[in-house]
Structure formats: structure tokens, C-alpha cells
Coordinates of C-alpha atoms in Angstrom, one line a residue:
X25 CA 0.0 0.0 0.0
X26 CA 1.3 3.5 -0.9
X27 CA 0.9 4.6 2.8
X28 CA 3.9 2.6 3.9
X29 CA 6.2 3.6 1.0
X30 CA 8.5 6.6 0.6
X31 CA 7.4 7.7 -2.8
X32 CA 9.3 10.4 -4.8
X33 CA 6.7 12.4 -6.6
X34 CA 8.1 14.4 -9.7
X35 CA 7.6 18.1 -9.3
X36 CA 5.4 20.3 -11.4
X37 CA 3.5 23.3 -10.1
X38 CA 0.2 22.2 -11.7
X39 CA 0.2 18.9 -9.9
X40 CA 1.6 20.1 -6.5
X41 CA -0.9 23.0 -6.2
X42 CA -3.5 20.2 -5.5
X43 CA -1.8 19.7 -2.1
X44 CA -2.5 23.4 -1.1
X45 CA -5.3 22.6 1.4
X46 CA -3.2 20.4 3.6
X47 CA 0.3 21.8 2.8
X48 CA -0.7 25.4 3.7
X49 CA -3.1 24.8 6.5
X50 CA -2.5 26.5 9.8
X51 CA -3.0 23.1 11.5
X52 CA 0.0 21.5 9.7
X53 CA 3.7 22.1 9.8
X54 CA 5.0 20.7 6.5
X55 CA 8.3 21.7 4.9
X56 CA 6.7 23.0 1.7
X57 CA 9.7 24.8 0.2
X58 CA 11.8 21.9 -0.8
X59 CA 10.6 19.9 -3.8
X60 CA 10.1 17.2 -5.0
X61 CA 8.2 15.9 -2.0
X62 CA 8.5 12.4 -0.5
X63 CA 5.0 11.2 0.0
X64 CA 5.1 8.8 2.9
X65 CA 3.5 8.8 6.4
X66 CA 3.1 12.6 6.2
X67 CA 0.0 14.7 6.2
X68 CA 0.3 14.8 2.4
X69 CA -0.7 11.1 2.1
X70 CA -4.4 11.8 2.4
X71 CA -4.4 14.3 -0.5
X72 CA -2.0 12.1 -2.5
X73 CA -4.2 9.0 -2.1
X74 CA -7.3 10.9 -3.2
X75 CA -5.6 12.4 -6.3
X76 CA -3.6 9.4 -7.5
X77 CA -6.3 6.8 -6.8
X78 CA -9.3 8.8 -7.9
X79 CA -12.1 6.6 -9.3
X80 CA -10.6 3.4 -7.9
X81 CA -13.2 0.9 -6.8
X82 CA -12.4 -2.5 -5.4
X83 CA -15.8 -3.8 -6.7
X84 CA -14.9 -2.9 -10.3
X85 CA -13.5 -6.2 -11.7
X86 CA -13.3 -5.2 -15.4
X87 CA -9.5 -5.2 -16.1
X88 CA -9.8 -3.1 -19.2
X89 CA -11.6 -0.3 -17.3
X90 CA -9.1 -0.5 -14.5
X91 CA -6.1 -0.3 -16.8
X92 CA -7.5 2.6 -18.8
X93 CA -8.8 4.7 -15.9
X94 CA -7.2 3.6 -12.5
X95 CA -4.1 1.5 -12.7
X96 CA -0.6 1.4 -14.2
X97 CA -0.5 -0.6 -17.4
X98 CA 1.8 -3.1 -15.7
X99 CA 1.2 -3.1 -12.0
X100 CA 2.7 -5.9 -9.8
X101 CA 2.4 -5.9 -6.0
X102 CA 4.4 -8.4 -4.0
X103 CA 4.7 -9.0 -0.3
X104 CA 7.7 -6.7 0.0
X105 CA 8.0 -4.9 -3.3
X106 CA 6.0 -3.2 -6.1
X107 CA 6.7 -2.7 -9.8
X108 CA 5.0 -0.7 -12.5
X109 CA 5.5 0.3 -16.1
X110 CA 3.6 2.5 -18.5
X111 CA 3.8 3.6 -22.1
X112 CA 3.3 7.4 -22.1
X113 CA 1.7 9.0 -25.1
X114 CA 2.1 12.8 -25.3
X115 CA 0.6 14.2 -28.5
X116 CA -1.0 17.5 -29.3
X117 CA -1.8 19.5 -32.4
X118 CA -2.4 23.2 -32.6
X119 CA -2.7 26.3 -34.7
X120 CA -0.8 29.6 -34.4
X121 CA -3.3 32.0 -35.8
X122 CA -0.9 35.0 -35.7
X123 CA 1.6 33.3 -38.0
X124 CA -0.9 31.1 -39.8
X125 CA 1.1 28.0 -39.0
X126 CA 0.3 24.6 -37.6
X127 CA 2.1 23.3 -34.5
X128 CA 2.4 19.9 -32.9
X129 CA 4.1 17.8 -30.3
X130 CA 4.7 14.1 -31.0
X131 CA 6.2 12.3 -28.0
X132 CA 6.2 8.7 -26.9
X133 CA 7.5 7.8 -23.5
X134 CA 8.1 4.9 -21.2
X135 CA 8.4 4.8 -17.5
X136 CA 9.3 2.0 -15.1
X137 CA 9.4 2.2 -11.4
X138 CA 8.7 0.5 -8.1
X139 CA 9.6 0.0 -4.4
X140 CA 11.5 -2.5 -2.3
X141 CA 10.2 -2.7 1.2
X142 CA 9.2 0.7 2.5
X143 CA 12.7 2.2 2.1
X144 CA 13.7 2.1 -1.6
X145 CA 12.0 3.7 -4.5
X146 CA 13.1 4.0 -8.2
X147 CA 11.8 5.5 -11.4
X148 CA 13.2 5.8 -14.9
X149 CA 11.2 7.9 -17.5
X150 CA 12.2 8.7 -21.0
X151 CA 10.6 10.4 -24.0
X152 CA 11.4 10.7 -27.7
X153 CA 10.1 14.0 -28.9
X154 CA 9.4 15.7 -32.2
X155 CA 7.7 19.1 -32.4
X156 CA 6.8 22.1 -34.6
X157 CA 6.7 25.0 -32.3
X158 CA 5.4 28.6 -32.5
X159 CA 7.8 31.4 -33.6
X160 CA 8.7 32.7 -30.2
X161 CA 9.7 29.3 -28.9
X162 CA 11.7 28.7 -32.1
X163 CA 13.5 32.0 -31.7
X164 CA 14.5 30.9 -28.2
X165 CA 15.7 27.5 -29.4
X166 CA 17.8 29.1 -32.2
X167 CA 19.4 31.5 -29.8
X168 CA 20.0 29.1 -26.9
X169 CA 20.2 25.7 -28.7
X170 CA 18.0 24.0 -26.1
X171 CA 14.3 23.1 -26.1
X172 CA 13.2 25.0 -23.0
X173 CA 13.9 23.1 -19.9
X174 CA 14.6 19.8 -21.6
X175 CA 17.5 19.0 -23.9
X176 CA 19.6 19.9 -26.9
X177 CA 17.5 20.6 -29.9
X178 CA 18.1 19.0 -33.3
X179 CA 16.3 20.1 -36.5
X180 CA 14.7 17.6 -38.9
X181 CA 13.2 17.4 -42.4
X182 CA 14.3 21.1 -43.0
X183 CA 10.9 22.2 -41.7
X184 CA 10.5 25.6 -40.2
X185 CA 10.3 25.6 -36.4
X186 CA 10.7 21.8 -36.3
X187 CA 12.9 20.1 -33.7
X188 CA 13.6 16.7 -32.2
X189 CA 15.1 15.8 -28.8
X190 CA 15.2 13.2 -26.0
X191 CA 14.1 13.8 -22.4
X192 CA 15.3 11.4 -19.7
X193 CA 15.0 11.4 -15.9
X194 CA 16.0 8.7 -13.5
X195 CA 16.1 8.5 -9.7
X196 CA 16.8 6.0 -7.0
X197 CA 15.7 7.0 -3.5
X198 CA 16.7 5.2 -0.2
X199 CA 15.4 6.0 3.3
X200 CA 17.5 3.9 5.7
X201 CA 15.9 5.6 8.8
X202 CA 12.9 7.9 9.0
X203 CA 14.9 11.1 9.4
X204 CA 17.3 10.6 6.5
X205 CA 16.8 10.1 2.7
X206 CA 19.5 9.5 0.1
X207 CA 18.6 10.2 -3.5
X208 CA 20.7 10.0 -6.7
X209 CA 19.8 10.2 -10.3
X210 CA 19.1 12.7 -13.1
X211 CA 16.3 15.1 -12.3
X212 CA 15.6 18.6 -11.0
X213 CA 15.1 20.3 -7.6
X214 CA 13.0 23.3 -6.8
X215 CA 13.4 25.6 -3.7
X216 CA 10.6 27.9 -2.7
X217 CA 6.9 28.3 -2.2
X218 CA 6.2 30.2 -5.4
X219 CA 5.7 29.5 -9.0
X220 CA 9.2 30.8 -9.8
X221 CA 12.3 30.3 -7.8
X222 CA 15.2 32.9 -7.6
X223 CA 17.4 30.3 -5.9
X224 CA 17.0 26.9 -7.6
X225 CA 14.2 26.1 -10.0
X226 CA 12.9 23.2 -12.1
X227 CA 13.4 25.2 -15.4
X228 CA 16.8 24.0 -16.8
X229 CA 17.3 20.5 -18.2
X230 CA 17.6 17.5 -15.9
X231 CA 21.1 17.0 -14.4
X232 CA 22.9 14.2 -12.5
X233 CA 23.0 14.7 -8.8
X234 CA 23.5 13.1 -5.4
X235 CA 21.3 14.5 -2.5
X236 CA 21.1 14.0 1.2
X237 CA 17.9 15.2 2.9
X238 CA 17.6 15.1 6.7
X239 CA 14.1 15.7 8.3
X240 CA 14.5 16.5 12.0
X241 CA 11.0 17.6 12.8
X242 CA 10.9 21.3 12.6
X243 CA 14.1 21.5 10.6
X244 CA 14.7 20.0 7.2
X245 CA 18.1 20.1 5.6
X246 CA 19.3 19.3 2.1
X247 CA 22.8 18.9 0.7
X248 CA 23.1 18.3 -3.0
X249 CA 26.1 17.8 -5.3
X250 CA 25.4 18.1 -9.1
X251 CA 27.2 18.1 -12.4
X252 CA 26.1 20.4 -15.3
X253 CA 26.8 20.6 -19.0
X254 CA 28.0 24.0 -20.1
X255 CA 28.0 24.2 -24.0
X256 CA 27.3 27.9 -24.2
X257 CA 30.9 29.1 -24.1
X258 CA 31.2 32.7 -25.4
X259 CA 34.7 33.7 -24.2
X260 CA 36.8 30.6 -25.1
X261 CA 37.3 27.8 -27.6
X262 CA 36.4 25.0 -25.3
X263 CA 33.2 23.1 -26.2
X264 CA 30.8 21.2 -24.1
X265 CA 32.7 21.7 -20.8
X266 CA 31.1 20.6 -17.6
X267 CA 30.9 22.3 -14.2
X268 CA 30.1 21.3 -10.7
X269 CA 27.6 22.7 -8.2
X270 CA 27.0 22.1 -4.5
X271 CA 23.8 23.4 -2.8
X272 CA 22.7 23.6 0.9
X273 CA 19.3 24.5 2.1
X274 CA 17.9 24.6 5.6
X275 CA 14.2 25.1 6.2
X276 CA 13.0 25.8 9.8
X277 CA 9.4 25.7 10.7
X278 CA 9.3 28.1 13.6
X279 CA 5.7 27.2 14.3
X280 CA 2.6 26.2 12.4
X281 CA 2.5 29.5 10.6
X282 CA 6.0 30.8 10.1
X283 CA 8.9 29.2 8.2
X284 CA 12.4 30.5 7.4
X285 CA 14.9 29.1 5.0
X286 CA 18.6 29.6 4.4
X287 CA 20.3 28.7 1.1
X288 CA 23.8 28.7 -0.3
X289 CA 25.5 27.3 -3.4
X290 CA 28.8 27.3 -5.2
X291 CA 29.5 26.7 -8.9
X292 CA 32.9 26.0 -10.3
X293 CA 34.2 24.8 -13.7
X294 CA 35.7 21.4 -14.3
X295 CA 38.1 23.1 -16.7
X296 CA 38.8 26.8 -16.5
X297 CA 39.2 29.3 -19.4
X298 CA 42.9 28.6 -19.6
X299 CA 42.3 24.8 -20.0
X300 CA 43.4 23.9 -16.5
X301 CA 41.4 21.0 -15.0
X302 CA 40.0 21.6 -11.5
X303 CA 37.8 18.5 -11.3
X304 CA 35.6 18.0 -8.2
X305 CA 36.6 20.2 -5.3
X306 CA 36.6 18.0 -2.2
X307 CA 36.6 21.0 0.2
X308 CA 32.9 21.2 -0.7
X309 CA 32.1 17.6 0.3
X310 CA 31.1 18.3 3.9
X311 CA 27.3 18.2 3.9
X312 CA 26.7 20.1 7.1
X313 CA 28.4 23.4 6.6
X314 CA 27.4 26.6 4.9
X315 CA 29.7 27.2 2.0
X316 CA 30.4 30.9 1.9
X317 CA 33.3 30.8 4.5
X318 CA 34.9 27.8 2.7
X319 CA 34.5 29.6 -0.6
X320 CA 36.1 32.7 0.8
X321 CA 38.9 30.7 2.4
X322 CA 39.7 29.3 -1.1
X323 CA 40.4 32.9 -2.3
X324 CA 37.0 33.2 -3.9
X325 CA 37.9 31.3 -7.1
X326 CA 34.3 30.1 -7.6
X327 CA 30.8 31.5 -7.9
X328 CA 28.9 31.7 -4.6
X329 CA 25.2 32.5 -4.2
X330 CA 23.3 32.8 -1.0
X331 CA 19.6 33.3 -0.3
X332 CA 16.7 33.3 2.1
X333 CA 13.1 32.1 2.0
X334 CA 10.2 32.6 4.2
X335 CA 6.4 32.0 4.4
X336 CA 3.7 32.9 6.8
X337 CA 0.2 31.4 6.9
X338 CA -2.1 34.3 7.5
X339 CA -5.2 32.0 7.4
X340 CA -5.9 28.5 6.1
X341 CA -6.6 30.2 2.7
X342 CA -3.9 32.8 2.5
X343 CA -0.1 32.2 2.8
X344 CA 2.4 35.0 2.1
X345 CA 5.9 34.0 1.0
X346 CA 9.1 35.5 -0.3
X347 CA 12.7 34.9 -1.4
X348 CA 15.9 36.9 -1.5
X349 CA 18.9 35.9 -3.6
X350 CA 22.2 37.6 -3.2
X351 CA 24.9 37.0 -5.8
X352 CA 27.2 39.9 -4.9
X353 CA 27.0 42.9 -2.6
X354 CA 29.1 46.0 -1.9
X355 CA 27.7 48.0 1.0
X356 CA 29.2 51.3 0.0
X357 CA 27.7 51.3 -3.5
X358 CA 24.4 49.9 -2.3
X359 CA 23.7 52.6 0.3
X360 CA 24.9 55.4 -1.9
X361 CA 22.3 54.2 -4.5
X362 CA 24.7 54.2 -7.5
X363 CA 23.2 51.2 -9.2
X364 CA 26.6 49.4 -9.1
X365 CA 27.2 46.4 -11.4
X366 CA 28.5 44.6 -8.3
X367 CA 25.2 44.8 -6.4
X368 CA 23.5 41.7 -7.9
X369 CA 20.4 40.4 -6.2
X370 CA 16.8 39.4 -6.7
X371 CA 13.6 39.3 -4.6
X372 CA 10.2 37.7 -4.7
X373 CA 6.9 38.4 -2.9
X374 CA 3.7 36.4 -3.3
X375 CA 0.5 35.0 -1.8
X376 CA -1.1 31.7 -2.5
X377 CA -3.8 29.5 -1.1
X378 CA -6.7 27.1 -1.5
X379 CA -10.4 27.1 -1.7
X380 CA -10.7 30.7 -3.0
X381 CA -14.1 32.3 -2.3
X382 CA -14.9 29.1 -0.3
X383 CA -14.9 27.1 -3.5
X384 CA -13.3 23.7 -2.8
X385 CA -10.2 23.0 -4.9
X386 CA -10.1 26.5 -6.4
X387 CA -6.4 27.4 -5.8
X388 CA -4.6 30.6 -6.5
X389 CA -1.2 32.3 -6.6
X390 CA -0.2 35.9 -7.1
X391 CA 3.6 36.6 -7.3
X392 CA 6.1 39.3 -8.2
X393 CA 9.7 38.7 -9.1
X394 CA 12.5 41.3 -9.5
X395 CA 16.1 40.5 -10.5
X396 CA 18.7 43.3 -11.0
X397 CA 20.9 43.5 -14.1
X398 CA 24.0 41.2 -14.1
X399 CA 22.7 38.9 -11.4
X400 CA 23.7 35.2 -11.9
X401 CA 26.5 36.2 -14.3
X402 CA 30.2 35.8 -13.5
X403 CA 33.7 36.7 -14.5
X404 CA 33.8 33.7 -16.9
X405 CA 31.0 31.8 -18.7
X406 CA 31.8 28.5 -17.0
X407 CA 31.1 30.0 -13.6
X408 CA 27.7 31.5 -14.2
X409 CA 24.6 30.2 -12.5
X410 CA 23.3 28.0 -15.2
X411 CA 22.9 24.4 -16.5
X412 CA 23.0 23.3 -20.1
X413 CA 22.8 26.9 -21.4
X414 CA 19.8 27.8 -19.3
X415 CA 19.4 29.6 -15.9
X416 CA 19.3 27.5 -12.8
X417 CA 17.0 30.0 -11.2
X418 CA 14.3 32.2 -12.9
X419 CA 14.0 31.3 -16.7
X420 CA 14.2 35.0 -17.7
X421 CA 17.8 35.4 -16.4
X422 CA 18.3 38.9 -15.0
X423 CA 17.3 42.6 -15.5
X424 CA 13.5 42.1 -15.2
X425 CA 10.4 42.6 -13.2
X426 CA 7.5 40.1 -13.4
X427 CA 4.0 39.8 -12.1
X428 CA 2.3 36.4 -12.5
X429 CA -1.1 35.2 -11.4
X430 CA -2.5 31.6 -11.6
X431 CA -5.8 30.0 -10.9
X432 CA -6.4 26.2 -10.8
X433 CA -9.6 24.4 -10.2
X434 CA -10.2 20.6 -10.0
X435 CA -13.6 18.9 -10.1
X436 CA -13.7 15.1 -10.2
X437 CA -11.6 14.3 -13.3
X438 CA -11.6 17.9 -14.7
X439 CA -8.6 20.2 -14.2
X440 CA -8.9 23.9 -15.2
X441 CA -5.9 26.3 -15.2
X442 CA -5.5 30.0 -16.1
X443 CA -2.4 32.2 -16.1
X444 CA -1.7 35.9 -16.6
X445 CA 1.9 37.0 -16.7
X446 CA 3.3 40.5 -17.3
X447 CA 7.1 41.1 -17.8
X448 CA 9.1 44.2 -18.0
X449 CA 12.8 43.7 -18.9
X450 CA 15.7 45.0 -20.9
X451 CA 17.5 43.1 -23.7
X452 CA 21.1 43.6 -24.7
X453 CA 21.6 45.7 -27.9
X454 CA 24.4 47.0 -30.1
X455 CA 26.9 44.4 -28.7
X456 CA 26.7 46.0 -25.2
X457 CA 26.1 44.0 -22.0
X458 CA 23.1 45.6 -20.3
X459 CA 22.8 42.7 -17.8
X460 CA 20.1 40.3 -19.0
X461 CA 22.2 37.6 -20.6
X462 CA 23.7 35.7 -17.7
X463 CA 26.2 34.1 -20.1
X464 CA 28.0 37.4 -20.7
X465 CA 30.8 38.2 -18.1
X466 CA 29.8 41.1 -15.8
X467 CA 33.3 42.4 -16.0
X468 CA 32.4 44.2 -19.3
X469 CA 29.1 46.0 -18.5
X470 CA 27.7 48.8 -20.4
X471 CA 28.4 51.0 -17.3
X472 CA 29.7 50.4 -13.8
X473 CA 27.1 52.5 -12.0
X474 CA 23.5 53.8 -12.6
X475 CA 22.3 50.4 -13.7
X476 CA 18.5 50.0 -13.5
X477 CA 15.9 47.3 -14.1
X478 CA 14.9 47.0 -17.8
X479 CA 17.9 49.0 -19.1
X480 CA 18.9 48.3 -22.7
X481 CA 16.2 47.5 -25.2
X482 CA 13.2 48.0 -22.8
X483 CA 10.6 45.3 -23.5
X484 CA 7.1 44.5 -22.3
X485 CA 5.5 41.1 -22.5
X486 CA 1.9 40.0 -21.8
X487 CA 1.2 36.3 -21.6
X488 CA -2.2 34.7 -21.2
X489 CA -2.8 30.9 -21.0
X490 CA -5.8 28.7 -20.3
X491 CA -6.2 24.9 -20.2
X492 CA -9.0 22.5 -19.6
X493 CA -8.0 18.9 -18.9
X494 CA -9.9 15.7 -18.4
X495 CA -7.8 13.1 -16.5
X496 CA -8.3 9.6 -17.9
X497 CA -5.8 7.9 -15.6
X498 CA -4.3 9.7 -12.6
X499 CA -1.6 7.1 -12.0
X500 CA 0.5 8.5 -14.9
X501 CA -1.4 11.7 -15.5
X502 CA -3.0 10.6 -18.8
X503 CA -5.4 13.3 -19.9
X504 CA -7.2 15.0 -22.7
X505 CA -6.2 18.7 -22.8
X506 CA -7.5 21.8 -24.6
X507 CA -5.3 24.9 -24.3
X508 CA -4.9 28.4 -25.6
X509 CA -2.0 30.9 -25.5
X510 CA -2.1 34.7 -26.2
X511 CA 1.3 36.4 -26.0
X512 CA 2.6 39.8 -27.0
X513 CA 6.2 41.0 -26.7
X514 CA 6.9 44.6 -27.7
X515 CA 9.8 47.0 -27.8
X516 CA 11.2 49.6 -30.3
X517 CA 12.8 46.9 -32.4
X518 CA 10.1 44.3 -32.7
X519 CA 6.4 43.6 -31.9
X520 CA 5.8 39.8 -31.7
X521 CA 2.3 38.3 -31.3
X522 CA 1.2 34.8 -30.8
X523 CA -2.3 33.5 -30.5
X524 CA -2.8 29.7 -30.6
X525 CA -5.0 26.8 -29.7
X526 CA -3.9 23.3 -28.9
X527 CA -5.5 19.9 -28.3
X528 CA -4.0 16.7 -27.3
X529 CA -3.6 13.5 -25.4
X530 CA -1.0 14.2 -22.7
X531 CA 0.7 11.8 -20.3
X532 CA 3.4 13.4 -18.2
X533 CA 4.2 14.9 -14.8
X534 CA 6.9 17.1 -16.3
X535 CA 6.4 20.9 -16.2
X536 CA 6.8 22.4 -19.7
X537 CA 7.3 26.2 -19.4
X538 CA 6.0 28.3 -22.3
X539 CA 5.7 31.6 -20.4
X540 CA 9.2 32.7 -21.6
X541 CA 10.7 36.1 -22.3
X542 CA 13.1 36.6 -25.2
X543 CA 16.6 35.5 -24.4
X544 CA 18.3 38.0 -26.7
X545 CA 17.3 40.6 -29.3
X546 CA 16.0 39.0 -32.5

């Protein structure tokens, strides 16, 4: 039975918001800011059972019905272990009316997973993907080389906006004692209570990692070591270098309402710009120390980022939360308000909750994010805060303000979602570094002082999205889905518009972000 197993539930905002009632109740004290969750004997199990087993009925003996609507396609339960496997169709077709062009996604996936006793869980999921995407996504792919948040993009059949890629995640999770979990694999980690994270998000491609998570009641602590691809070299001739990252996060539930979190990370290159190989730095292997003192003791050769999180449950239906990320700080310039290139930070404020207007399962989020120019960039490309050519934090990089609102409603097998996103940011122009592209070294800025949000090619974006889904099988999120996107992105150089409808049969827990800002000027 799932209640006795430590299950690692892949993270996506759309799925996790269904936990809001229990996770953000003033009667509970869950550690909500570190994701993915482990669903075991926690207060999440009741919600998880009702979602993942919806429609199950022991009296229903029709195997075809059960396999289509309630069970894994292969579902074996032994005395001390379980095993499941599913073929995962993920297809949709669409029409971009602004460009008068058809779009589609053609993916076929396979997942296998299971448990051994109540301590070991594993899952391997892979997709083969082909797609024809709208213009704004194609522009992003051409500039970055990556399908957003997934993998290297290859073109095929010489078709416009047509790409192919693979997407693979794999994890093995072991809980030897109730307060310690050991997880290794290739996946993503999200830190925060919001839709976005300014510390570590689920946006970039999956990466190999080793993670220790200690749950000591009111304190939860994570230490993670990861390896990242870094193909986006702009200052050297080395291709496809890798880099290392180590991340620490401590979340303290002060009481049922208030939580405070502390974060730090260090990024360093496996090979530097001069071709010297550093390899893994064993001074970062101690899992129980915060890294900034160690990094400073090493003469600051690497890229350190620190941050803070907090949340406060005002009522059962309203939780306020926030984040602060600090990449670099010089007090003299900060307090004299010179807009120094060396003051690199970002902040987030938001509210979220469940059962809006007393409507059961009507969940909401309202959030604003601000990141100053040059944040997450470094002296050399290999040191910046990125993985596989994409940001490790907010997908827009730096030099922006954002306001985003989301509504989600679930009724029986129906899921409805709406999003409104407004962005105000500055793109780099005329070969000058105005601070949005985190892959450009901050040592060559357009100016040392008087740097402001949205400097450069000032751009405004409006993004609207709506989706209606009908869940056929909750075990692997098989659903029919109708969606629509309206997006405008305007500045003095271009005025892009996208209006499109899509319909498909989807089967995935992966979060696919399409609310993206331009990465560079066109």
C-alpha cells in the first residue's frame, strides 16, 4: 500500500498545487519549500491518495476499465515490493493564428518504477520528442540551442520551427531511517513556495545529482552535489565543458504559521578558461556546513550565491511567502544608490492559497519577481549560475520585473488552469552588455554605475494561458487537454504576437514552461 512507501513524486506546479489545502493549513507544519516531496506517512498522504487513486473501486472487476482509468499498465504488487510500467503518449496539435502555421508535439515515452520494502524507490522515465513550435519558442531555441527546460534541440526534415530531442529522468531513493533520505539520479530540484524560484528552479534541463535530505521535525536540511553541462561558451574555444555545483538548504518551521529558510550554493568549472582542469573540489564535500566561509577561504575562485526564503500562513486560505537571492553585494555602492554592477540580487513576494471564495479546490497564486541586471552572471561563462545553457533560477535570467497570477480548479476528473503573466525587462543591444544575458561576463558591463531594471532594449510582455484537462488515468497523468495561449512582446525593435489553440492526449508529470521572455534581441 502506498501509505507505507517513501514515494518520490516528480515536481510540477500544476500537480503540486493540488496539495494546497493540507500543505498550507495553519493546522499543519509541513516543509513545503523543498521539492520534489516524499509522500510517505506525512500529512500529504491523504491528498495524494485521493488524487492518484481517484475513481478506484475495489468492486470494479473489469480489467480493461481499471487499466484505462485507474491503474498502471503493468502493476505488480508483491509481499515486500512493487513494480509498475507505462507507455506514455504525449501528443497534441495546434494552430498559431498569428503566424498562420500549424504546431504539434509528438512524443512517446516509457516509465518503469517501483519500491523495495518501505525504504527504496526508483523510477526511470524517457521520451522521444518531435515538435513544430510557435515562432517565439523557435526563436528561443535558435538563440539558446536548447528546447526550453529539456535537452539539446536537433532540427529535422528542413521544416521551419521543427525540432527533435530526447528527455530522460531517473532517480533512486533510499530511506534507511525515517529522518534521512539518500537520492541519486538525473532530475531537477525546486526551492521555494512560489511559481518561480530565484534560488534553484525546475526550469533547466535535468542534471545528474547526489542528494542527502535530513528531516529533523521542525528542521529540514538538504545537501546536494550536481554536475552540469556548459556548452554555451562565449569567451573561449572549449566546447561542451562541464561544471560542478553544491547546494545547501535549511528550512526551519518556527511554528505552524512561520517558516524561514537559508540557502547557499557554489558553482565551479571542471576546466577553466585557460584549459586547467580543476575537477571535483573535495573541500565542498562536507554536507553540514554553509559554504560561503569555505569559498572565501579558497580565495573566492568560484561563484557563490546565498539566499533566504520565508512563508507565513495568514489564514488557512492565505499564505504569504518570499525569497531573496544575493549574488554579490558591496555596501558602499548599495547605500549610496549608485546602481553598481557589483550589487547583484533578486527578490520575490507572493501570496497563495486554497479554496478561494470558499470554492473547494479553487487554488490561486499571485507573485512578483525582480532581479537586478547582471545577477547570476560571473567573470567567466563557465562560472555563471546555469545548467546546459539555461538559468538554474528564474528562466528569464536577469534585468527584469515580473507579475504572474495563476488559478487552478479541479472537479472530479476535470482540471482547469489560467495564467496571466506581465514582464518588463531589458535586452542587450548593439553588442553591449546591459545585464540580461547571464552568459556574458559582468566584467564588461555597459556601465559600472547607474544600472536600472529594464535598461537596454526595454521590452514589455503580456502572456495569457488557459487549459482544460480531463484526467483519464491519474496514475501516470493521462489526460485530454485543450489549451490556448495569447502572447505579445513589444519594444522599439520588434512587436511579436502569438495566438494559438492546442488539443492533445498528454501523459506526463513534467512541467513544460512556455511563459518565456526573449533571451536576446531577434
